[in-house]
């Protein structure tokens, strides 16, 4: 294919002009049309079984570079545009980013689709086409505000398949319109699909923030991901969303099965269904309903479904383990109620332990319990997380079905998270070990001998500097802040949650601020970068954002401090921000309370881009520490066993830690005149009180060891060669965290697609 000829044909047809005369936006649309057609024309991978990956979230990020890379056109396009005096990066700025996810779970689903296609496995995603995403985050008066985040333009990556399904809700029916996005594989010349269901007549964006009529299900079902569920209408809408997704998805699966020449009795052999957290769990009773309606016995239907379905658990936080009142299901999908009751009866037959029942004494349906009894596999997402599931959270289930439990440590696609987001590092790697690592990330280990090569290490430091300058320009352009490229970039980006402990990082900022004020300056300036969205109804998370924004204002306005310590919170943190922040990072903050972060995936992306982790022994940090060795990671804090023991024995009393001399003055700074005059006194006081008296995620337990370790990391940064060696070992050992490895394991041990 001649790229230039094709591009010219498209711009002529669409805009009546040559590519040279097009605006960036026009070039974007021309490249979109071209790429989309090439991807959509590819055949699907072949195999005896086909996978459907059900997920409420797919955080895809922008797709132009990604798809050009998968189609093998990235370099050619870049140089063609460069010859025209244009830049692919500037053109990609015109692409709206779909924010169809919260964080790790949604981005994981997107990485998985990329890897499934790259491994040439037959596997499609199934989800919903949210029109206004999660929300767009704005800061006003140092607080988060939420706005709709529309991303669907008349021309987008969505293709109307023409397929429609009817979803039977209690009292009314709703048509499900099926849109597809092509997911081209990087290696096989094939493409899978992401199937996104939508309502036929979606609502316009709300006039006022993200408030809308949650009872208007027919129009608002696909407005937002996770509508505010602090009231009954919001909760019901969540259940409507979930049933809409799985009912349409299940019908589609049975249609495709028939198209492939198989009958319903072949489901278990021919279809694999991965249930990504519990949002899609109703696919189990829905498939049983459809199969029995077609004449199959309940026993046979349940057996087919069990052979197909597998469940992934992504959290042990009780509030995130879904339990819906049966009465909600009676309203949304009454036809499922007798099926769920029958599944509960069978579960109780298998075990007399009421902890493993599906329906509890309050009439709530435990979605995960349904998945575990009536699927064939349960997996956690990092070694430690799976052990915690087996030994505590899901222990009664593990005793009942030990053979169902398995671990699949998460991974990330190195095509987006190294090749595409860090071209300078990619070139440096390829110069040293060739480009075999692009197909097999394990080959990055070949870099290890460069640890003794001064030239290589100097080059690696130059790459990091280049990426820091790139981020510096982006911060200047988007947020109007000028950071010092020679400062240490210390970065914490992830959803705002108390267990992730952004508040503990804020206490370190206070520590450093007070050090500088008393004349103890660091060896080198430090820039602390945050990015985080808080769930709209999560008050404490919003309070923490307020604290960070107040600390930002305080340090920015103090001429004594500003040259040495900067705090920058990026607005509307999303995949595009991550792609600029991660390659520029020196210190990767992974400081969750041990046992609470199931895996983490930004820890893997940072590592692959040569950042050094400062973290607790939690989630996949444990596996990172094992791989790189103690000299190449900074770990601290209570162990997960200690934390689990403290919760079990009620042995944690924050006041005891508060009264330690190294802690009290930091916490009390929250209500200091300096901060109270900048921020909202009510909010700061509430935070201060919570930290002293509740501190549910034990920031005060670990804050001293955290500060000590961070001081050590900052000091050791000054030996630039030794630091470059740490960077190199992290990059070299990161190959294990390629989602290609994760997906190969899912396929070998759960899906068996080929
Ligand atoms: C729960 C809830 C409950 C309240 C409404 C919003 C909401 C949204 C999502 C969830 C499920 C949380 C599960 C989750 O996101 N887990 C993350 O999964 C990542 C991928 O496996 C993993 O790296 C993170 O450690 C884990 O927190």
XYZ file of C-alpha atoms and ligand atoms in Angstrom:
781
model
C 0.000 0.000 0.000
C 1.296 3.429 -0.848
C 0.534 5.538 2.196
C 0.928 8.890 0.504
C -1.351 7.944 -2.393
C -3.987 6.603 -0.044
C -3.885 9.605 2.230
C -4.160 11.908 -0.747
C -7.166 9.984 -2.045
C -8.883 10.386 1.323
C -8.176 14.091 1.797
C -9.243 14.784 -1.791
C -12.485 12.894 -1.304
C -13.252 14.281 2.162
C -12.001 17.850 1.918
C -11.235 18.426 -1.751
C -7.612 19.257 -1.070
C -4.137 17.754 -0.913
C -2.756 16.629 2.464
C -0.343 19.612 2.530
C -3.251 22.019 2.477
C -5.174 20.269 5.282
C -5.489 21.461 8.868
C -4.327 19.147 11.646
C -7.948 18.287 12.333
C -8.551 17.355 8.706
C -5.419 15.231 8.665
C -6.603 13.532 11.826
C -9.921 12.679 10.207
C -8.236 11.438 7.051
C -5.885 9.201 9.041
C -8.809 7.986 11.141
C -10.752 6.979 8.035
C -7.747 5.287 6.487
C -6.682 3.412 9.612
C -10.190 2.404 10.517
C -10.799 0.872 7.115
C -7.520 -1.054 7.160
C -8.259 -2.393 10.645
C -11.892 -3.247 9.922
C -10.954 -5.120 6.749
C -8.707 -7.490 8.632
C -10.024 -11.010 9.276
C -10.690 -12.246 12.818
C -8.155 -14.652 14.336
C -9.224 -18.297 14.106
C -9.532 -20.860 16.874
C -11.789 -23.549 18.255
C -12.995 -21.392 21.124
C -13.761 -17.706 21.145
C -13.300 -15.429 24.134
C -15.670 -12.650 25.227
C -14.091 -10.320 27.782
C -16.982 -8.649 29.632
C -16.120 -5.409 31.385
C -17.994 -2.322 32.539
C -14.854 -0.333 31.687
C -12.473 -0.132 28.746
C -10.077 2.752 29.175
C -8.755 2.728 25.628
C -6.912 6.041 25.414
C -6.400 7.695 22.066
C -6.218 5.142 19.301
C -4.533 6.703 16.287
C -0.884 5.957 17.198
C -1.843 2.656 18.751
C -3.645 1.493 15.636
C -0.964 2.781 13.267
C 1.571 0.828 15.320
C -0.511 -2.354 15.167
C -0.959 -1.953 11.410
C 2.792 -1.468 10.950
C 2.282 2.084 9.638
C 3.480 4.160 12.574
C 7.006 4.961 11.378
C 5.946 5.501 7.779
C 3.161 7.875 8.804
C 5.405 9.779 11.158
C 8.086 10.364 8.552
C 5.568 11.188 5.820
C 4.052 13.851 8.070
C 7.484 15.067 9.082
C 8.396 15.510 5.396
C 5.280 17.678 5.115
C 6.454 19.713 8.087
C 3.702 18.279 10.309
C 3.777 16.249 13.489
C 1.822 13.146 14.371
C 1.729 14.277 18.004
C 0.035 17.560 17.046
C -2.448 15.711 14.846
C -3.251 13.290 17.635
C -4.062 16.251 19.876
C -7.224 16.556 17.768
C -8.391 13.093 18.792
C -10.889 13.121 21.658
C -10.013 10.605 24.353
C -12.761 8.178 25.344
C -12.826 8.101 29.142
C -14.728 4.837 29.447
C -13.048 3.803 32.672
C -12.064 4.718 36.187
C -8.507 3.558 36.477
C -6.575 0.331 36.727
C -9.402 -2.090 36.039
C -10.493 -0.320 32.853
C -6.994 0.294 31.569
C -6.170 -3.373 32.239
C -9.088 -4.392 30.030
C -7.707 -2.180 27.239
C -4.188 -3.626 27.617
C -5.691 -7.114 27.514
C -7.545 -6.439 24.249
C -4.266 -5.215 22.751
C -2.426 -8.356 23.851
C -5.185 -10.795 22.864
C -5.067 -9.358 19.351
C -1.259 -9.267 19.290
C -1.136 -12.965 20.220
C -3.570 -13.578 17.352
C -6.158 -15.086 19.692
C -9.885 -14.875 18.905
C -11.223 -12.636 21.666
C -13.556 -9.639 21.739
C -14.388 -7.111 24.439
C -17.989 -6.485 25.501
C -19.011 -3.269 27.250
C -21.129 -0.114 27.122
C -20.805 3.008 25.008
C -20.905 5.747 27.669
C -21.387 9.104 25.958
C -19.957 11.354 28.642
C -17.366 9.011 30.080
C -16.533 9.013 33.773
C -16.444 12.825 34.025
C -14.065 15.615 33.094
C -12.317 16.989 36.147
C -11.975 20.740 36.652
C -10.402 22.539 39.583
C -12.190 25.589 40.951
C -11.435 27.176 44.332
C -8.967 24.307 44.886
C -11.740 21.752 44.656
C -12.749 19.150 42.111
C -15.706 19.856 39.888
C -17.218 17.320 37.538
C -18.358 17.983 33.998
C -19.521 15.739 31.178
C -16.690 14.467 29.008
C -18.252 13.975 25.565
C -15.961 12.160 23.155
C -18.163 10.818 20.350
C -17.912 12.912 17.170
C -19.811 12.219 13.946
C -16.701 10.403 12.739
C -15.058 8.274 15.419
C -13.605 4.819 15.911
C -17.139 3.482 16.444
C -18.678 1.490 13.602
C -22.418 0.834 13.593
C -22.718 -2.911 13.014
C -26.386 -2.665 12.122
C -27.028 -5.342 14.759
C -29.744 -4.775 17.349
C -30.895 -6.814 20.335
C -33.933 -6.431 22.541
C -33.297 -6.288 26.265
C -36.342 -7.210 28.386
C -36.510 -5.039 31.507
C -39.285 -5.276 34.085
C -42.235 -3.421 32.495
C -40.520 -2.306 29.295
C -38.083 -3.310 26.613
C -35.076 -1.413 25.334
C -33.268 -1.900 22.080
C -29.498 -2.392 22.307
C -27.602 -0.861 19.410
C -24.269 -2.536 18.757
C -21.220 -0.439 17.872
C -17.827 -1.990 17.282
C -14.288 -0.712 17.488
C -11.688 -2.697 15.594
C -8.772 -3.963 17.662
C -5.967 -4.751 15.207
C -3.268 -7.152 16.368
C 0.335 -6.018 16.198
C 1.698 -9.295 14.889
C -0.840 -11.418 13.095
C -2.559 -9.390 10.358
C -5.875 -10.011 12.143
C -8.261 -7.881 14.171
C -10.667 -8.499 17.041
C -13.529 -6.234 18.114
C -14.600 -4.222 21.094
C -18.415 -4.463 21.187
C -20.064 -1.470 22.836
C -23.813 -1.491 23.385
C -25.822 1.711 23.362
C -29.410 2.914 23.638
C -31.112 4.030 20.399
C -31.884 7.542 21.609
C -29.176 8.709 24.026
C -29.715 11.827 26.144
C -27.949 15.115 25.447
C -25.299 16.135 27.972
C -26.803 17.511 31.194
C -26.945 21.279 31.384
C -25.611 21.403 34.899
C -22.466 19.417 35.725
C -23.138 15.693 35.690
C -26.618 15.837 37.224
C -29.267 14.087 35.193
C -32.577 12.303 35.659
C -31.515 8.853 36.815
C -35.050 7.548 36.357
C -34.927 8.242 32.634
C -33.354 4.852 31.983
C -34.266 4.635 28.305
C -32.239 7.737 27.430
C -29.635 7.957 30.200
C -28.524 4.340 30.549
C -25.313 5.004 28.613
C -24.745 8.620 29.686
C -22.104 8.051 32.355
C -19.946 5.274 33.665
C -20.771 4.771 37.356
C -23.554 7.294 37.814
C -23.681 8.597 41.349
C -25.117 5.643 43.248
C -25.567 7.283 46.633
C -29.347 6.961 46.249
C -31.744 4.229 45.169
C -32.283 5.628 41.660
C -28.543 5.708 41.067
C -28.133 2.172 42.330
C -30.998 0.942 40.175
C -29.464 2.634 37.144
C -26.230 0.727 37.796
C -28.205 -2.529 37.750
C -29.996 -1.456 34.559
C -26.609 -0.782 32.960
C -25.243 -4.135 34.035
C -28.214 -6.114 32.816
C -28.335 -4.225 29.520
C -24.678 -5.063 28.878
C -24.921 -8.757 29.722
C -28.303 -9.461 28.166
C -27.353 -7.937 24.819
C -23.904 -9.545 25.112
C -25.311 -13.004 25.856
C -27.718 -12.774 22.905
C -24.834 -11.743 20.659
C -22.729 -14.688 21.854
C -25.483 -17.196 21.067
C -26.016 -15.591 17.642
C -22.343 -15.814 16.820
C -22.233 -19.400 18.037
C -24.994 -20.270 15.582
C -23.234 -18.343 12.805
C -20.137 -20.431 13.438
C -22.280 -23.496 12.845
C -22.691 -24.615 16.461
C -25.681 -25.163 18.708
C -26.380 -24.026 22.274
C -25.039 -27.355 23.542
C -21.598 -26.333 22.224
C -21.390 -23.177 24.327
C -19.053 -24.633 26.951
C -16.672 -26.000 24.323
C -16.745 -23.056 21.951
C -17.079 -19.963 24.108
C -14.949 -18.566 26.932
C -16.370 -15.702 28.985
C -14.183 -13.678 31.332
C -16.131 -11.719 33.951
C -14.030 -8.662 34.803
C -14.930 -7.943 38.415
C -18.572 -8.427 39.344
C -20.202 -5.783 37.152
C -20.965 -8.383 34.429
C -21.912 -11.218 36.820
C -25.550 -11.337 35.706
C -24.291 -12.893 32.468
C -24.452 -16.225 34.329
C -28.205 -16.271 35.126
C -28.951 -14.511 31.831
C -27.263 -17.233 29.766
C -29.025 -19.899 31.807
C -32.295 -18.085 31.095
C -31.660 -17.942 27.351
C -30.530 -21.564 27.149
C -33.454 -22.935 29.148
C -35.887 -20.790 27.137
C -34.496 -22.620 24.074
C -35.442 -25.959 25.633
C -32.282 -26.984 27.492
C -32.646 -28.378 31.022
C -31.493 -26.225 33.923
C -28.782 -28.746 34.767
C -27.372 -28.764 31.256
C -27.586 -24.984 30.959
C -25.739 -24.491 34.241
C -23.082 -26.984 33.130
C -22.542 -25.187 29.804
C -22.310 -21.825 31.522
C -19.871 -23.092 34.147
C -17.582 -24.399 31.400
C -17.577 -20.980 29.733
C -17.438 -18.518 32.586
C -14.446 -17.436 34.655
C -14.234 -14.602 37.170
C -11.460 -12.136 37.994
C -11.440 -10.449 41.387
C -9.799 -7.008 41.488
C -10.275 -5.873 45.047
C -10.754 -6.986 48.615
C -12.290 -3.680 49.693
C -15.657 -4.692 51.121
C -17.473 -1.649 49.748
C -16.445 -2.585 46.212
C -17.678 -6.195 46.405
C -21.129 -5.839 44.925
C -24.211 -7.035 46.740
C -27.481 -5.977 45.105
C -30.846 -6.316 46.850
C -32.845 -9.040 45.094
C -35.646 -6.506 45.042
C -33.588 -4.386 42.587
C -33.261 -7.358 40.290
C -36.991 -7.946 40.671
C -37.480 -4.415 39.304
C -34.843 -4.450 36.574
C -34.928 -8.050 35.341
C -37.645 -10.031 37.162
C -37.045 -13.020 34.880
C -33.672 -13.536 36.596
C -35.105 -13.810 40.105
C -36.234 -17.460 39.983
C -32.932 -18.385 38.361
C -30.875 -16.669 41.050
C -33.035 -18.327 43.710
C -32.399 -21.706 42.134
C -28.646 -20.996 41.975
C -28.744 -20.061 45.656
C -30.551 -23.301 46.471
C -27.911 -25.306 44.629
C -25.082 -23.393 46.335
C -26.597 -24.173 49.722
C -26.793 -27.824 48.728
C -23.088 -27.838 47.980
C -22.140 -26.269 51.295
C -23.872 -25.716 54.590
C -21.626 -22.707 55.295
C -23.923 -19.672 55.109
C -20.911 -17.472 54.236
C -20.862 -18.946 50.742
C -24.574 -18.521 50.018
C -25.631 -16.310 47.116
C -28.591 -14.731 48.888
C -27.967 -13.436 52.379
C -30.389 -12.951 55.254
C -31.105 -9.380 54.122
C -32.126 -10.557 50.663
C -29.024 -9.298 48.927
C -27.389 -11.098 46.003
C -23.636 -11.560 46.446
C -22.485 -11.226 42.870
C -19.007 -12.686 43.420
C -20.475 -15.745 45.119
C -22.551 -16.493 42.030
C -19.409 -16.238 39.893
C -17.408 -18.585 42.103
C -20.047 -21.309 42.392
C -21.109 -21.221 38.774
C -17.879 -20.387 36.955
C -14.877 -22.689 36.587
C -12.082 -20.287 37.561
C -11.435 -17.510 40.078
C -8.294 -15.474 39.796
C -6.592 -12.678 41.662
C -4.396 -10.148 39.876
C -1.048 -10.425 41.711
C 0.591 -13.178 43.757
C -0.007 -11.507 47.128
C -3.608 -10.614 46.246
C -4.416 -14.201 45.251
C -2.900 -15.490 48.490
C -5.055 -13.052 50.487
C -8.150 -14.224 48.593
C -7.332 -17.859 49.322
C -6.336 -17.409 52.949
C -8.748 -14.792 54.181
C -11.275 -12.948 51.978
C -12.529 -15.972 50.034
C -11.225 -18.723 52.300
C -14.528 -20.619 52.658
C -14.708 -20.754 48.854
C -11.091 -21.865 48.571
C -11.830 -24.702 51.002
C -14.786 -25.708 48.831
C -13.180 -25.328 45.375
C -9.375 -25.239 45.695
C -9.020 -26.237 42.038
C -10.828 -23.133 40.809
C -8.386 -20.643 42.339
C -5.430 -19.318 40.379
C -3.273 -16.224 40.060
C -2.746 -14.091 36.983
C -0.381 -11.271 37.800
C -1.444 -8.226 35.798
C 0.527 -6.791 32.937
C 0.525 -3.786 30.619
C 0.996 -3.554 26.878
C 4.543 -2.442 26.133
C 3.391 -1.271 22.701
C 1.523 1.648 24.234
C 3.412 1.948 27.512
C 6.945 1.853 26.149
C 7.136 1.892 22.347
C 4.500 4.545 21.723
C 4.801 6.712 24.825
C 8.597 6.662 25.045
C 10.151 6.666 21.554
C 13.484 7.968 22.903
C 13.865 5.108 25.380
C 12.694 2.616 22.751
C 15.427 3.801 20.388
C 18.021 3.613 23.172
C 16.953 0.022 23.927
C 16.952 -1.034 20.287
C 20.435 0.447 19.797
C 21.668 -1.889 22.501
C 19.788 -5.169 22.036
C 18.056 -4.974 18.661
C 14.289 -4.941 18.372
C 13.380 -8.483 19.426
C 12.028 -6.991 22.683
C 9.155 -5.451 20.734
C 7.751 -8.946 20.160
C 9.008 -10.496 23.382
C 9.440 -8.109 26.286
C 11.400 -10.756 28.211
C 14.295 -9.896 25.893
C 14.721 -6.635 27.795
C 16.877 -8.700 30.173
C 19.563 -8.517 27.505
C 20.107 -4.960 28.708
C 21.624 -6.119 32.007
C 25.253 -6.170 30.802
C 24.908 -2.440 29.960
C 24.865 -1.792 33.716
C 28.651 -1.660 33.501
C 28.811 0.490 30.393
C 29.305 4.166 31.215
C 28.247 5.262 27.735
C 24.960 3.376 27.933
C 24.197 4.757 31.379
C 24.922 8.321 30.269
C 22.611 7.774 27.300
C 19.866 6.524 29.576
C 20.103 9.664 31.717
C 19.867 11.766 28.557
C 16.694 9.933 27.516
C 15.136 10.701 30.905
C 16.132 14.352 30.618
C 14.551 14.515 27.164
C 11.293 13.101 28.545
C 11.339 15.514 31.452
C 11.638 18.407 29.028
C 8.722 17.010 27.013
C 6.567 16.905 30.145
C 7.794 20.353 31.129
C 6.479 21.740 27.814
C 3.174 19.955 28.241
C 2.709 21.333 31.761
C 3.488 24.813 30.510
C 1.065 24.505 27.613
C -1.809 22.856 29.438
C -1.563 24.181 32.962
C 0.621 27.245 32.675
C 3.197 25.987 35.177
C 6.939 26.037 34.545
C 8.743 23.224 36.310
C 12.499 22.830 36.637
C 13.750 20.053 34.364
C 16.722 19.540 36.682
C 14.547 18.827 39.677
C 13.656 15.303 40.771
C 10.264 14.301 39.348
C 8.391 12.388 42.031
C 5.030 11.179 40.709
C 1.859 9.669 42.175
C -0.911 9.172 39.618
C -3.920 6.929 40.258
C -7.511 7.150 41.412
C -7.900 9.109 44.630
C -8.612 6.651 47.419
C -7.669 6.714 51.075
C -6.054 3.269 50.819
C -3.717 4.552 48.086
C -2.625 7.158 50.633
C -2.131 10.335 48.641
C -2.652 11.930 52.078
C 0.579 10.327 53.311
C 2.441 11.837 50.360
C 0.869 15.184 51.335
C 2.317 14.744 54.825
C 5.736 14.319 53.224
C 5.195 17.585 51.307
C 4.474 19.273 54.645
C 7.610 17.708 56.103
C 9.757 18.999 53.242
C 8.114 22.429 53.291
C 8.867 22.838 56.986
C 12.433 21.583 56.498
C 13.053 24.214 53.853
C 11.421 26.899 55.985
C 13.842 26.075 58.765
C 16.821 26.367 56.449
C 17.432 22.709 55.575
C 17.348 22.699 51.815
C 17.418 19.522 49.757
C 20.481 18.687 47.627
C 18.393 19.378 44.548
C 14.935 20.798 43.857
C 12.036 18.368 43.930
C 8.847 18.462 41.861
C 5.993 16.385 43.280
C 3.361 15.612 40.668
C -0.105 14.271 41.414
C -2.908 13.177 39.123
C -6.172 11.767 40.472
C -9.923 11.864 40.071
C -12.148 11.356 43.116
C -15.513 9.594 42.829
C -18.122 12.408 42.904
C -19.753 11.137 46.105
C -16.525 10.215 47.931
C -16.175 13.121 50.361
C -12.893 12.176 51.994
C -11.221 11.709 48.598
C -12.353 15.181 47.587
C -10.976 16.552 50.858
C -7.574 15.073 50.010
C -7.623 16.727 46.576
C -8.357 19.993 48.333
C -5.385 19.473 50.655
C -3.034 18.798 47.730
C -4.261 21.874 45.852
C -3.764 23.976 48.983
C -0.221 22.668 49.373
C 0.338 23.517 45.722
C -0.811 27.094 46.335
C 1.257 27.382 49.509
C 4.533 26.232 47.968
C 3.991 28.178 44.740
C 3.484 31.446 46.554
C 6.472 31.145 48.893
C 9.653 32.522 47.294
C 11.759 30.761 49.902
C 10.304 27.357 49.144
C 9.341 27.483 45.482
C 12.891 27.104 44.086
C 13.257 23.867 46.061
C 9.841 22.293 46.261
C 7.036 22.378 43.739
C 3.686 20.641 43.956
C 1.705 20.214 40.755
C -1.611 18.447 40.484
C -2.562 17.875 36.847
C -6.177 18.568 35.982
C -8.253 15.746 34.464
C -5.646 12.999 34.759
C -6.249 10.496 31.957
C -4.410 8.121 29.634
C -2.850 10.954 27.617
C -1.448 12.584 30.741
C -0.120 9.202 31.851
C 1.688 8.796 28.542
C 3.587 12.032 29.185
C 4.077 11.716 32.949
C 5.304 8.127 33.172
C 8.321 8.426 30.829
C 9.438 11.572 32.705
C 9.317 10.057 36.177
C 12.285 9.574 38.493
C 10.516 8.247 41.585
C 7.325 6.175 41.271
C 5.072 6.463 44.333
C 3.303 3.133 45.078
C 2.455 3.669 48.727
C -0.865 1.891 49.348
C -1.507 0.298 52.722
C -0.145 -3.260 52.417
C -2.884 -5.788 51.507
C -5.199 -3.157 49.981
C -3.898 -2.608 46.422
C -4.772 -5.796 44.569
C -2.003 -5.274 42.045
C -1.465 -1.785 40.714
C -0.466 -1.413 37.089
C 1.073 2.062 36.938
C 3.888 0.587 39.081
C 4.682 -1.649 36.072
C 4.517 1.189 33.539
C 6.812 3.387 35.622
C 9.302 0.569 36.039
C 9.427 -0.137 32.310
C 10.130 3.544 31.687
C 13.088 3.645 34.077
C 11.539 5.095 37.225
C 12.575 3.669 40.597
C 9.736 2.546 42.869
C 9.199 3.929 46.355
C 6.587 1.580 47.728
C 5.043 -0.711 50.272
C 5.133 -4.490 49.960
C 1.669 -4.523 48.400
C 0.134 -5.874 45.192
C 2.571 -6.336 42.355
C 5.175 -4.203 44.180
C 6.107 -7.456 45.918
C 6.904 -9.075 42.584
C 8.778 -5.971 41.381
C 10.937 -6.095 44.517
C 11.704 -9.782 43.964
C 12.713 -9.141 40.359
C 14.934 -6.096 40.793
C 16.463 -6.881 44.205
C 16.586 -4.634 47.267
C 19.182 -2.216 45.878
C 16.899 -1.197 43.003
C 13.668 -0.372 44.871
C 12.847 1.564 48.050
C 10.392 -0.379 50.183
C 8.987 0.588 53.562
C 6.049 0.166 55.881
C 4.055 -2.518 57.663
C 3.688 -5.876 55.935
C 0.341 -7.158 54.728
C 0.303 -9.782 57.517
C 0.839 -7.058 60.099
C -1.935 -4.943 58.625
C -4.386 -7.831 58.392
C -3.539 -8.637 62.041
C -4.197 -5.038 63.092
C -7.617 -5.014 61.428
C -8.538 -8.408 62.869
C -7.515 -7.492 66.421
C -8.722 -3.886 66.331
C -5.165 -3.008 67.331
C -4.662 0.206 65.380
C -5.030 3.464 67.301
C -3.979 6.466 65.232
C -3.725 8.729 68.277
C -0.777 6.650 69.536
C 1.082 7.372 66.316
C -0.087 10.975 66.168
C 1.582 11.712 69.482
C 4.998 10.709 68.212
C 7.265 13.755 67.878
C 7.957 13.124 64.172
C 4.256 12.963 63.341
C 2.221 15.404 65.415
C 3.584 18.617 63.900
C 2.970 17.314 60.373
C -0.660 16.417 61.050
C -1.279 19.662 62.951
C -0.042 21.643 59.967
C -3.358 20.742 58.297
C -5.012 23.285 60.596
C -2.140 25.777 60.647
C -2.873 29.440 59.884
C -0.794 29.062 56.693
C -3.108 26.384 55.259
C -6.373 27.559 56.821
C -5.962 30.950 55.171
C -5.578 29.323 51.749
C -8.126 26.530 51.969
C -11.562 25.681 53.276
C -11.187 25.515 57.086
C -14.099 23.086 57.420
C -12.542 20.650 54.993
C -9.048 20.899 56.465
C -10.369 20.435 59.988
C -12.403 17.404 58.935
C -9.305 15.873 57.380
C -7.217 16.625 60.459
C -9.797 15.028 62.737
C -10.132 11.982 60.547
C -6.385 11.456 60.470
C -6.055 11.723 64.245
C -9.043 9.663 65.236
C -9.882 7.302 62.376
C -7.097 6.986 59.812
C -8.754 3.838 58.529
C -5.897 3.198 56.087
C -3.145 3.763 58.617
C -1.193 6.614 57.065
C 0.194 7.492 60.495
C 1.438 3.948 60.969
C 3.806 4.176 57.999
C 4.503 7.881 57.618
C 7.810 7.904 59.489
C 9.326 4.975 57.613
C 7.976 6.512 54.407
C 9.713 9.814 55.048
C 12.965 8.068 55.971
C 12.957 5.961 52.789
C 12.097 8.926 50.605
C 14.960 10.933 52.094
C 17.273 8.035 51.268
C 16.034 7.833 47.681
C 16.449 11.593 47.191
C 20.003 11.453 48.567
C 20.979 8.462 46.440
C 19.647 10.183 43.331
C 22.734 12.404 43.526
C 25.034 9.543 42.528
C 23.864 9.784 38.952
C 25.664 6.692 37.694
C 24.419 4.501 40.515
C 20.909 5.832 39.900
C 21.151 5.139 36.165
C 22.093 1.574 37.034
C 18.926 1.247 39.121
C 16.913 2.612 36.203
C 18.499 0.122 33.868
C 17.844 -2.892 36.102
C 14.199 -1.827 36.424
C 13.780 -1.584 32.641
C 15.615 -4.863 32.063
C 13.454 -6.742 34.562
C 10.133 -5.217 33.535
C 9.435 -7.692 30.726
C 7.630 -9.998 33.137
C 4.902 -7.362 33.391
C 4.022 -7.412 29.703
C 0.313 -8.159 29.297
C 1.370 -10.519 26.485
C 2.737 -12.769 29.264
C -0.430 -12.345 31.336
C -2.695 -13.155 28.393
C -0.619 -16.184 27.385
C -1.222 -17.485 30.926
C -4.970 -16.767 30.827
C -5.095 -18.640 27.547
C -3.007 -21.631 28.691
C -4.730 -22.038 32.041
C -8.282 -20.680 31.673
C -9.473 -19.952 28.147
C -7.722 -22.563 25.955
C -8.698 -20.739 22.776
C -6.249 -22.590 20.595
C -15.794 -0.482 42.557
C -16.535 0.637 42.679
C -17.438 0.774 43.807
C -17.992 2.153 43.970
C -18.347 2.794 42.650
C -17.171 2.889 41.764
C -16.448 1.618 41.686
C -15.633 1.397 40.619
C -14.909 0.247 40.507
C -14.969 -0.686 41.482
C -14.146 -1.898 41.378
C -12.797 -1.648 41.905
C -11.875 -2.703 41.447
C -10.637 -2.120 40.851
O -10.645 -1.168 40.116
N -9.523 -2.753 41.150
C -8.214 -2.404 40.619
O -7.940 -3.309 39.565
C -6.661 -3.106 39.002
C -6.525 -4.054 37.850
O -6.527 -5.369 38.299
C -5.582 -3.310 40.046
O -4.324 -3.043 39.476
C -5.796 -2.390 41.229
O -4.869 -2.669 42.243
C -7.212 -2.556 41.749
O -7.502 -1.585 42.740
